[in-house]
Amino acid sequence: MTLRAVHHPDVERHHPEAFFKRGQMVPMPELPRRARAAVELLAARGAALDIAPDYGPAPRAAVHTPELLAYLETAHARWTARPGFSDVVIPNVFQGPGMGGYPTDVLGQAGYHASDLSAPICAGTWAAATAAANVATHGARLVAAGERAVYAACRPPGHHASRDRIGGFCFLNNAAIAAEEMLALFAAQGRRPRVAILDVDAHHGNGTQEIFWEREDVYFVSLHADPAEFYPYLAGYRGEVGEGRGRGYTRNYPLPLGTSEADYLAALADALGLIRAYGPTALVVSLGFDIYEGDPYRGLKVSTPGFARVGAAIAALGLPTLLVQEGGYAIDDLQANLASFLDGFEAAHTEGNDTHG
Ligand SMILES: [Zn+2]
């Protein structure tokens, strides 16, 4: 089986140089060449590569608030038009409980719509984020149309973006947008509208969790470095399981910093068992390569050959699957890690297809 892949050149238009971390501005590791490296690898492997069409505002509006979308579209122009403002949007105020209504000033809105200071908005951010959302949407549509496995070269990543807030290098939640698109298409096709999102990025997918917190039609399972000592610090604990109708449809596997590959694979097997029991119509994978032992964030210890085992384990579910690119900052090793993942994934998917005729 050879994977189908989706990309768009505009995902490279977001390029802030720095973000605020631990009390200082530090270089931004989430760089445009991450997407280029992935697309070049897929082309070299002979994957059919689609450039995502523009699906307009509907897919992103199915996930995000009108306020966030209007803010993201206009923030950079409004910010840079003001005397004394920098050329990237980074807030310096935040909203707490009981504070006023929706702010009208761009500086107030910047604080209202941010969960941290690591999602700077520059001139190309809106173009890149909407291109990534289109890439995810197109991938979802291919899967709903019968494609067995699709890779979506999304960038900037999405899983830290909630309905109303950006953060952690993320602006629009690509995986959530893909899941909503699939649910709508499955319902229209008379298929069971149930999707599982497996988040294997090293960081907890707090935005995705928040979006589907009270939903039972999207099962969110995340494996990540323990937030007690790793970003996002405030979410991703084992006790977070959803609420209301969504209770039990969110599951978290916080893993101690430096967890070995063997222990990671054991946790993954457990998580995949939950997804199998849920019985989704399709799977969305928030695919982060920052679980790599050589990643600068040093969260978990999956080796380059180990990614093949991660890919094989996921493919063994036998589900139509959309792989949505999230993090992964050892950029020089990104192609090797993605290649290893796809080797394992494609081999296991092929075996699965043979077994089931
Ligand atoms: Zn990450």
mmCIF file of C-alpha atoms and ligand atoms in Angstrom:
data_model
loop_
_atom_site.group_PDB
_atom_site.id
_atom_site.type_symbol
_atom_site.label_atom_id
_atom_site.label_comp_id
_atom_site.label_asym_id
_atom_site.label_seq_id
_atom_site.Cartn_x
_atom_site.Cartn_y
_atom_site.Cartn_z
ATOM 1 C CA MET A 1 0.000 0.000 0.000
ATOM 2 C CA THR A 2 1.285 3.461 -0.838
ATOM 3 C CA LEU A 3 0.027 6.390 1.074
ATOM 4 C CA ARG A 4 -1.868 9.302 -0.402
ATOM 5 C CA ALA A 5 -0.613 12.696 0.818
ATOM 6 C CA VAL A 6 -1.895 16.267 0.907
ATOM 7 C CA HIS A 7 0.032 19.528 1.148
ATOM 8 C CA HIS A 8 -0.127 23.234 0.268
ATOM 9 C CA PRO A 9 2.819 25.587 -0.248
ATOM 10 C CA ASP A 10 1.182 28.366 1.801
ATOM 11 C CA VAL A 11 1.806 26.440 5.036
ATOM 12 C CA GLU A 12 5.340 27.866 4.824
ATOM 13 C CA ARG A 13 4.140 31.483 5.054
ATOM 14 C CA HIS A 14 4.067 31.433 8.884
ATOM 15 C CA HIS A 15 7.587 32.201 10.056
ATOM 16 C CA PRO A 16 7.999 33.979 13.402
ATOM 17 C CA GLU A 17 11.600 34.117 14.537
ATOM 18 C CA ALA A 18 11.072 33.786 18.281
ATOM 19 C CA PHE A 19 8.592 33.086 21.064
ATOM 20 C CA PHE A 20 8.440 33.786 24.796
ATOM 21 C CA LYS A 21 9.494 30.950 27.097
ATOM 22 C CA ARG A 22 10.780 30.764 30.657
ATOM 23 C CA GLY A 23 10.973 34.535 30.937
ATOM 24 C CA GLN A 24 12.758 35.268 27.687
ATOM 25 C CA MET A 25 12.458 35.307 23.911
ATOM 26 C CA VAL A 26 13.957 32.142 22.401
ATOM 27 C CA PRO A 27 14.350 30.978 18.765
ATOM 28 C CA MET A 28 11.222 29.416 17.208
ATOM 29 C CA PRO A 29 11.849 25.710 16.429
ATOM 30 C CA GLU A 30 8.589 25.264 14.478
ATOM 31 C CA LEU A 31 10.014 26.208 11.082
ATOM 32 C CA PRO A 32 8.623 26.205 7.519
ATOM 33 C CA ARG A 33 11.159 23.620 6.386
ATOM 34 C CA ARG A 34 9.466 21.016 8.615
ATOM 35 C CA ALA A 35 6.591 20.787 6.131
ATOM 36 C CA ARG A 36 8.912 20.900 3.137
ATOM 37 C CA ALA A 37 10.981 18.008 4.520
ATOM 38 C CA ALA A 38 7.868 15.865 4.940
ATOM 39 C CA VAL A 39 6.520 16.625 1.468
ATOM 40 C CA GLU A 40 9.890 15.953 -0.174
ATOM 41 C CA LEU A 41 10.087 12.595 1.571
ATOM 42 C CA LEU A 42 6.586 11.602 0.467
ATOM 43 C CA ALA A 43 7.336 12.617 -3.115
ATOM 44 C CA ALA A 44 10.533 10.537 -3.041
ATOM 45 C CA ARG A 45 8.506 7.536 -1.802
ATOM 46 C CA GLY A 46 6.138 7.854 -4.749
ATOM 47 C CA ALA A 47 3.097 8.954 -2.762
ATOM 48 C CA ALA A 48 0.297 10.558 -4.767
ATOM 49 C CA LEU A 49 0.501 14.208 -3.677
ATOM 50 C CA ASP A 50 -2.581 16.457 -3.744
ATOM 51 C CA ILE A 51 -2.464 20.219 -3.270
ATOM 52 C CA ALA A 52 -5.427 21.018 -1.037
ATOM 53 C CA PRO A 53 -8.126 23.192 -2.607
ATOM 54 C CA ASP A 54 -9.579 26.131 -0.689
ATOM 55 C CA TYR A 55 -12.633 24.851 1.184
ATOM 56 C CA GLY A 56 -13.573 28.322 2.441
ATOM 57 C CA PRO A 57 -14.542 29.254 6.001
ATOM 58 C CA ALA A 58 -16.989 26.401 6.797
ATOM 59 C CA PRO A 59 -14.541 23.693 7.964
ATOM 60 C CA ARG A 60 -12.715 26.006 10.388
ATOM 61 C CA ALA A 61 -16.023 27.519 11.559
ATOM 62 C CA ALA A 62 -17.181 24.001 12.534
ATOM 63 C CA VAL A 63 -14.488 24.013 15.239
ATOM 64 C CA HIS A 64 -13.543 27.593 16.134
ATOM 65 C CA THR A 65 -15.530 30.604 17.369
ATOM 66 C CA PRO A 66 -16.354 33.492 15.008
ATOM 67 C CA GLU A 67 -14.435 35.783 17.364
ATOM 68 C CA LEU A 68 -11.216 33.765 17.142
ATOM 69 C CA LEU A 69 -11.439 33.456 13.358
ATOM 70 C CA ALA A 70 -12.078 37.178 12.837
ATOM 71 C CA TYR A 71 -9.252 38.004 15.236
ATOM 72 C CA LEU A 72 -6.745 35.687 13.534
ATOM 73 C CA GLU A 73 -7.611 37.015 10.099
ATOM 74 C CA THR A 74 -7.191 40.684 11.065
ATOM 75 C CA ALA A 75 -4.840 40.733 14.060
ATOM 76 C CA HIS A 76 -1.543 41.251 12.289
ATOM 77 C CA ALA A 77 -2.738 44.155 10.135
ATOM 78 C CA ARG A 78 -4.478 45.862 13.058
ATOM 79 C CA TRP A 79 -1.508 45.349 15.380
ATOM 80 C CA THR A 80 1.199 46.561 13.014
ATOM 81 C CA ALA A 81 -0.870 49.655 12.083
ATOM 82 C CA ARG A 82 -0.506 50.907 15.661
ATOM 83 C CA PRO A 83 2.426 53.164 16.553
ATOM 84 C CA GLY A 84 4.898 51.509 18.877
ATOM 85 C CA PHE A 85 3.665 47.948 18.252
ATOM 86 C CA SER A 86 6.087 45.225 17.099
ATOM 87 C CA ASP A 87 5.839 43.288 13.827
ATOM 88 C CA VAL A 88 4.515 40.138 15.558
ATOM 89 C CA VAL A 89 1.398 39.851 17.690
ATOM 90 C CA ILE A 90 2.220 38.645 21.216
ATOM 91 C CA PRO A 91 -0.145 39.622 24.046
ATOM 92 C CA ASN A 92 0.776 41.129 27.395
ATOM 93 C CA VAL A 93 -2.614 40.949 29.130
ATOM 94 C CA PHE A 94 -4.762 37.911 29.940
ATOM 95 C CA GLN A 95 -8.392 37.392 30.840
ATOM 96 C CA GLY A 96 -9.515 35.775 34.068
ATOM 97 C CA PRO A 97 -12.914 34.720 35.421
ATOM 98 C CA GLY A 98 -15.419 37.529 35.903
ATOM 99 C CA MET A 99 -13.589 40.043 33.720
ATOM 100 C CA GLY A 100 -15.713 42.197 31.363
ATOM 101 C CA GLY A 101 -16.948 41.086 27.980
ATOM 102 C CA TYR A 102 -15.236 40.550 24.676
ATOM 103 C CA PRO A 103 -12.493 43.171 24.213
ATOM 104 C CA THR A 104 -12.626 45.488 21.203
ATOM 105 C CA ASP A 105 -8.956 46.472 21.129
ATOM 106 C CA VAL A 106 -6.539 44.168 19.284
ATOM 107 C CA LEU A 107 -4.256 44.040 22.324
ATOM 108 C CA GLY A 108 -7.141 42.941 24.545
ATOM 109 C CA GLN A 109 -8.219 40.392 21.954
ATOM 110 C CA ALA A 110 -4.647 39.063 21.725
ATOM 111 C CA GLY A 111 -4.761 38.270 25.443
ATOM 112 C CA TYR A 112 -8.329 36.929 25.299
ATOM 113 C CA HIS A 113 -7.443 34.471 22.536
ATOM 114 C CA ALA A 114 -4.113 33.201 23.903
ATOM 115 C CA SER A 115 -3.379 30.384 26.341
ATOM 116 C CA ASP A 116 0.351 31.224 26.375
ATOM 117 C CA LEU A 117 2.984 33.346 24.617
ATOM 118 C CA SER A 118 4.192 30.699 22.175
ATOM 119 C CA ALA A 119 1.894 31.409 19.217
ATOM 120 C CA PRO A 120 3.168 34.679 17.716
ATOM 121 C CA ILE A 121 1.140 35.961 14.766
ATOM 122 C CA CYS A 122 3.148 37.322 11.852
ATOM 123 C CA ALA A 123 2.182 38.543 8.365
ATOM 124 C CA GLY A 124 1.750 35.043 6.888
ATOM 125 C CA THR A 125 0.193 33.260 9.857
ATOM 126 C CA TRP A 126 -3.433 33.417 8.704
ATOM 127 C CA ALA A 127 -2.526 32.215 5.195
ATOM 128 C CA ALA A 128 -0.491 29.329 6.622
ATOM 129 C CA ALA A 129 -3.032 28.312 9.270
ATOM 130 C CA THR A 130 -5.935 28.321 6.808
ATOM 131 C CA ALA A 131 -3.821 26.389 4.276
ATOM 132 C CA ALA A 132 -3.094 23.777 6.952
ATOM 133 C CA ALA A 133 -6.813 23.579 7.756
ATOM 134 C CA ASN A 134 -7.534 23.017 4.052
ATOM 135 C CA VAL A 135 -4.880 20.284 3.955
ATOM 136 C CA ALA A 136 -6.571 18.551 6.902
ATOM 137 C CA THR A 137 -10.031 19.027 5.371
ATOM 138 C CA HIS A 138 -8.930 17.566 2.041
ATOM 139 C CA GLY A 139 -7.335 14.613 3.816
ATOM 140 C CA ALA A 140 -10.559 13.995 5.734
ATOM 141 C CA ARG A 141 -12.569 14.092 2.520
ATOM 142 C CA LEU A 142 -10.240 11.581 0.853
ATOM 143 C CA VAL A 143 -10.623 9.203 3.795
ATOM 144 C CA ALA A 144 -14.406 9.621 3.796
ATOM 145 C CA ALA A 145 -14.380 8.910 0.044
ATOM 146 C CA GLY A 146 -12.712 5.538 0.676
ATOM 147 C CA GLU A 147 -8.970 6.200 0.808
ATOM 148 C CA ARG A 148 -7.441 3.825 3.379
ATOM 149 C CA ALA A 149 -4.625 6.081 4.591
ATOM 150 C CA VAL A 150 -3.748 9.714 3.978
ATOM 151 C CA TYR A 151 -0.918 11.888 5.303
ATOM 152 C CA ALA A 152 -1.724 15.594 5.787
ATOM 153 C CA ALA A 153 1.376 17.826 5.808
ATOM 154 C CA CYS A 154 -0.146 20.367 8.178
ATOM 155 C CA ARG A 155 1.835 23.266 9.543
ATOM 156 C CA PRO A 156 1.604 25.213 11.796
ATOM 157 C CA PRO A 157 0.480 22.341 14.054
ATOM 158 C CA GLY A 158 -2.958 22.438 15.651
ATOM 159 C CA HIS A 159 -3.509 20.288 18.723
ATOM 160 C CA HIS A 160 -2.902 23.045 21.317
ATOM 161 C CA ALA A 161 -5.518 25.330 19.707
ATOM 162 C CA SER A 162 -8.944 25.194 21.370
ATOM 163 C CA ARG A 163 -12.229 26.634 20.084
ATOM 164 C CA ASP A 164 -11.336 30.126 21.196
ATOM 165 C CA ARG A 165 -7.622 30.195 22.027
ATOM 166 C CA ILE A 166 -4.261 29.757 20.348
ATOM 167 C CA GLY A 167 -1.057 28.548 22.001
ATOM 168 C CA GLY A 168 1.876 26.159 21.769
ATOM 169 C CA PHE A 169 2.745 27.085 18.135
ATOM 170 C CA CYS A 170 -0.909 26.266 17.165
ATOM 171 C CA PHE A 171 -3.630 28.500 15.638
ATOM 172 C CA LEU A 172 -6.317 26.320 14.027
ATOM 173 C CA ASN A 173 -6.872 22.767 15.246
ATOM 174 C CA ASN A 174 -6.230 20.748 12.091
ATOM 175 C CA ALA A 175 -7.038 17.350 13.637
ATOM 176 C CA ALA A 176 -10.323 18.627 15.079
ATOM 177 C CA ILE A 177 -11.265 20.219 11.756
ATOM 178 C CA ALA A 178 -10.583 16.901 10.016
ATOM 179 C CA ALA A 179 -12.644 14.980 12.590
ATOM 180 C CA GLU A 180 -15.637 17.328 12.195
ATOM 181 C CA GLU A 181 -15.408 17.066 8.407
ATOM 182 C CA MET A 182 -15.399 13.267 8.612
ATOM 183 C CA LEU A 183 -18.356 13.189 11.029
ATOM 184 C CA ALA A 184 -20.459 15.321 8.671
ATOM 185 C CA LEU A 185 -19.539 13.217 5.642
ATOM 186 C CA PHE A 186 -20.106 9.899 7.437
ATOM 187 C CA ALA A 187 -23.550 11.065 8.581
ATOM 188 C CA ALA A 188 -24.411 12.105 5.004
ATOM 189 C CA GLN A 189 -23.229 8.696 3.745
ATOM 190 C CA GLY A 190 -25.365 6.834 6.282
ATOM 191 C CA ARG A 191 -22.242 5.558 8.048
ATOM 192 C CA ARG A 192 -21.785 5.664 11.797
ATOM 193 C CA PRO A 193 -20.553 9.168 12.692
ATOM 194 C CA ARG A 194 -17.835 8.174 15.148
ATOM 195 C CA VAL A 195 -14.202 9.200 14.933
ATOM 196 C CA ALA A 196 -11.265 8.501 17.236
ATOM 197 C CA ILE A 197 -8.372 10.928 17.555
ATOM 198 C CA LEU A 198 -5.120 9.355 18.727
ATOM 199 C CA ASP A 199 -2.608 12.011 19.774
ATOM 200 C CA VAL A 200 0.941 10.641 19.867
ATOM 201 C CA ASP A 201 2.703 14.029 19.996
ATOM 202 C CA ALA A 202 5.022 14.343 23.016
ATOM 203 C CA HIS A 203 2.862 17.183 24.323
ATOM 204 C CA HIS A 204 -0.713 16.716 25.504
ATOM 205 C CA GLY A 205 -3.279 17.784 22.907
ATOM 206 C CA ASN A 206 -5.053 20.161 25.269
ATOM 207 C CA GLY A 207 -6.830 22.071 22.497
ATOM 208 C CA THR A 208 -8.305 18.939 20.954
ATOM 209 C CA GLN A 209 -9.319 17.646 24.376
ATOM 210 C CA GLU A 210 -11.144 20.881 25.177
ATOM 211 C CA ILE A 211 -12.971 20.926 21.821
ATOM 212 C CA PHE A 212 -14.395 17.408 22.265
ATOM 213 C CA TRP A 213 -14.612 17.438 26.095
ATOM 214 C CA GLU A 214 -18.391 16.929 26.190
ATOM 215 C CA ARG A 215 -18.705 14.818 23.039
ATOM 216 C CA GLU A 216 -19.218 11.078 22.694
ATOM 217 C CA ASP A 217 -18.914 10.993 18.893
ATOM 218 C CA VAL A 218 -15.208 11.812 19.048
ATOM 219 C CA TYR A 219 -13.006 9.662 21.255
ATOM 220 C CA PHE A 220 -9.826 11.521 22.182
ATOM 221 C CA VAL A 221 -6.855 9.511 23.429
ATOM 222 C CA SER A 222 -3.503 11.176 24.115
ATOM 223 C CA LEU A 223 -0.123 9.729 25.099
ATOM 224 C CA HIS A 224 2.381 12.356 26.172
ATOM 225 C CA ALA A 225 5.120 13.332 28.606
ATOM 226 C CA ASP A 226 3.664 13.918 32.077
ATOM 227 C CA PRO A 227 2.327 17.490 32.268
ATOM 228 C CA ALA A 228 3.518 17.641 35.863
ATOM 229 C CA GLU A 229 6.926 18.385 34.338
ATOM 230 C CA PHE A 230 6.275 19.106 30.630
ATOM 231 C CA TYR A 231 4.265 21.518 28.462
ATOM 232 C CA PRO A 232 1.293 22.236 28.596
ATOM 233 C CA TYR A 233 1.606 21.732 32.409
ATOM 234 C CA LEU A 234 -2.088 22.513 33.035
ATOM 235 C CA ALA A 235 -3.753 19.629 31.180
ATOM 236 C CA GLY A 236 -3.190 16.009 30.222
ATOM 237 C CA TYR A 237 -3.530 14.367 33.629
ATOM 238 C CA ARG A 238 -4.963 10.891 33.963
ATOM 239 C CA GLY A 239 -8.087 12.091 35.760
ATOM 240 C CA GLU A 240 -9.226 14.177 32.767
ATOM 241 C CA VAL A 241 -11.831 11.935 31.123
ATOM 242 C CA GLY A 242 -14.440 14.315 29.672
ATOM 243 C CA GLU A 243 -17.729 15.543 31.103
ATOM 244 C CA GLY A 244 -21.450 15.170 30.500
ATOM 245 C CA ARG A 245 -22.176 13.062 27.437
ATOM 246 C CA GLY A 246 -18.429 13.052 26.813
ATOM 247 C CA ARG A 247 -17.537 11.469 30.114
ATOM 248 C CA GLY A 248 -15.245 8.496 29.443
ATOM 249 C CA TYR A 249 -14.578 9.582 25.838
ATOM 250 C CA THR A 250 -11.355 11.405 26.697
ATOM 251 C CA ARG A 251 -8.415 9.335 27.930
ATOM 252 C CA ASN A 252 -4.926 10.454 28.901
ATOM 253 C CA TYR A 253 -1.677 8.561 29.289
ATOM 254 C CA PRO A 254 0.790 10.885 31.027
ATOM 255 C CA LEU A 255 4.185 9.173 30.803
ATOM 256 C CA PRO A 256 7.177 9.986 33.029
ATOM 257 C CA LEU A 257 9.803 12.187 31.360
ATOM 258 C CA GLY A 258 12.323 9.989 29.589
ATOM 259 C CA THR A 259 9.962 6.987 29.269
ATOM 260 C CA SER A 260 11.687 4.227 27.263
ATOM 261 C CA GLU A 261 10.563 3.065 23.857
ATOM 262 C CA ALA A 262 9.415 -0.284 25.259
ATOM 263 C CA ASP A 263 7.264 1.368 27.902
ATOM 264 C CA TYR A 264 5.920 3.813 25.324
ATOM 265 C CA LEU A 265 4.890 0.965 23.019
ATOM 266 C CA ALA A 266 3.176 -0.795 25.925
ATOM 267 C CA ALA A 267 1.142 2.329 26.710
ATOM 268 C CA LEU A 268 0.336 2.723 23.022
ATOM 269 C CA ALA A 269 -0.939 -0.865 22.850
ATOM 270 C CA ASP A 270 -3.248 -0.130 25.777
ATOM 271 C CA ALA A 271 -4.517 3.069 24.136
ATOM 272 C CA LEU A 272 -5.131 1.268 20.849
ATOM 273 C CA GLY A 273 -7.196 -1.314 22.726
ATOM 274 C CA LEU A 274 -9.483 1.486 23.915
ATOM 275 C CA ILE A 275 -9.899 2.766 20.366
ATOM 276 C CA ARG A 276 -10.639 -0.745 19.098
ATOM 277 C CA ALA A 277 -13.339 -1.121 21.754
ATOM 278 C CA TYR A 278 -14.859 2.242 20.798
ATOM 279 C CA GLY A 279 -15.289 1.051 17.212
ATOM 280 C CA PRO A 280 -14.852 4.283 15.249
ATOM 281 C CA THR A 281 -15.552 4.582 11.533
ATOM 282 C CA ALA A 282 -12.181 6.269 11.033
ATOM 283 C CA LEU A 283 -9.074 7.332 12.896
ATOM 284 C CA VAL A 284 -7.317 10.705 12.978
ATOM 285 C CA VAL A 285 -3.745 10.573 14.278
ATOM 286 C CA SER A 286 -2.171 13.721 15.693
ATOM 287 C CA LEU A 287 1.273 12.655 14.559
ATOM 288 C CA GLY A 288 4.049 14.363 16.498
ATOM 289 C CA PHE A 289 7.644 13.297 16.036
ATOM 290 C CA ASP A 290 8.789 15.060 19.209
ATOM 291 C CA ILE A 291 8.527 11.703 21.051
ATOM 292 C CA TYR A 292 11.869 11.056 19.308
ATOM 293 C CA GLU A 293 14.837 10.454 21.611
ATOM 294 C CA GLY A 294 16.789 13.125 19.707
ATOM 295 C CA ASP A 295 14.102 15.816 19.865
ATOM 296 C CA PRO A 296 15.273 19.069 21.484
ATOM 297 C CA TYR A 297 12.310 18.910 23.905
ATOM 298 C CA ARG A 298 13.597 15.640 25.411
ATOM 299 C CA GLY A 299 10.236 14.312 26.513
ATOM 300 C CA LEU A 300 10.181 10.632 25.519
ATOM 301 C CA LYS A 301 12.633 8.179 23.965
ATOM 302 C CA VAL A 302 11.331 6.649 20.758
ATOM 303 C CA SER A 303 14.196 5.786 18.376
ATOM 304 C CA THR A 304 14.162 6.140 14.600
ATOM 305 C CA PRO A 305 13.580 2.356 14.113
ATOM 306 C CA GLY A 306 10.995 2.544 16.911
ATOM 307 C CA PHE A 307 8.768 4.777 14.786
ATOM 308 C CA ALA A 308 8.176 1.790 12.493
ATOM 309 C CA ARG A 309 6.739 -0.084 15.476
ATOM 310 C CA VAL A 310 4.538 2.896 16.362
ATOM 311 C CA GLY A 311 3.307 3.041 12.765
ATOM 312 C CA ALA A 312 2.698 -0.713 12.586
ATOM 313 C CA ALA A 313 0.769 -0.734 15.862
ATOM 314 C CA ILE A 314 -1.534 2.055 14.678
ATOM 315 C CA ALA A 315 -2.058 0.486 11.250
ATOM 316 C CA ALA A 316 -2.978 -2.841 12.877
ATOM 317 C CA LEU A 317 -6.265 -1.240 13.959
ATOM 318 C CA GLY A 318 -7.232 -1.657 10.302
ATOM 319 C CA LEU A 319 -9.126 1.653 10.297
ATOM 320 C CA PRO A 320 -9.292 4.245 7.527
ATOM 321 C CA THR A 321 -6.691 6.667 8.841
ATOM 322 C CA LEU A 322 -5.755 10.311 8.430
ATOM 323 C CA LEU A 323 -2.266 11.171 9.683
ATOM 324 C CA VAL A 324 -2.146 14.852 10.662
ATOM 325 C CA GLN A 325 1.326 16.287 11.176
ATOM 326 C CA GLU A 326 1.785 17.970 14.571
ATOM 327 C CA GLY A 327 5.144 18.620 16.312
ATOM 328 C CA GLY A 328 8.673 17.257 15.915
ATOM 329 C CA TYR A 329 11.635 19.600 16.111
ATOM 330 C CA ALA A 330 14.711 17.484 15.358
ATOM 331 C CA ILE A 331 14.236 18.687 11.797
ATOM 332 C CA ASP A 332 17.386 17.078 10.404
ATOM 333 C CA ASP A 333 16.018 13.666 11.472
ATOM 334 C CA LEU A 334 12.393 14.316 10.538
ATOM 335 C CA GLN A 335 12.582 12.577 7.167
ATOM 336 C CA ALA A 336 14.216 9.475 8.658
ATOM 337 C CA ASN A 337 11.624 9.304 11.443
ATOM 338 C CA LEU A 338 8.672 9.843 9.101
ATOM 339 C CA ALA A 339 10.101 7.269 6.672
ATOM 340 C CA SER A 340 10.431 4.743 9.482
ATOM 341 C CA PHE A 341 6.885 5.422 10.689
ATOM 342 C CA LEU A 342 5.493 5.048 7.160
ATOM 343 C CA ASP A 343 7.481 1.836 6.534
ATOM 344 C CA GLY A 344 5.883 0.241 9.581
ATOM 345 C CA PHE A 345 2.474 1.741 8.905
ATOM 346 C CA GLU A 346 2.294 0.745 5.231
ATOM 347 C CA ALA A 347 3.570 -2.799 5.824
ATOM 348 C CA ALA A 348 1.034 -3.443 8.590
ATOM 349 C CA HIS A 349 -1.794 -1.845 6.612
ATOM 350 C CA THR A 350 -0.964 -4.101 3.640
ATOM 351 C CA GLU A 351 -0.975 -7.201 5.842
ATOM 352 C CA GLY A 352 -4.301 -6.117 7.312
ATOM 353 C CA ASN A 353 -5.799 -5.727 3.865
ATOM 354 C CA ASP A 354 -4.548 -9.170 2.828
ATOM 355 C CA THR A 355 -5.940 -10.798 5.955
ATOM 356 C CA HIS A 356 -9.362 -9.318 5.396
ATOM 357 C CA GLY A 357 -9.370 -9.990 1.664
HETATM 358 ZN ZN ZN B 1 4.599 18.539 20.605
#
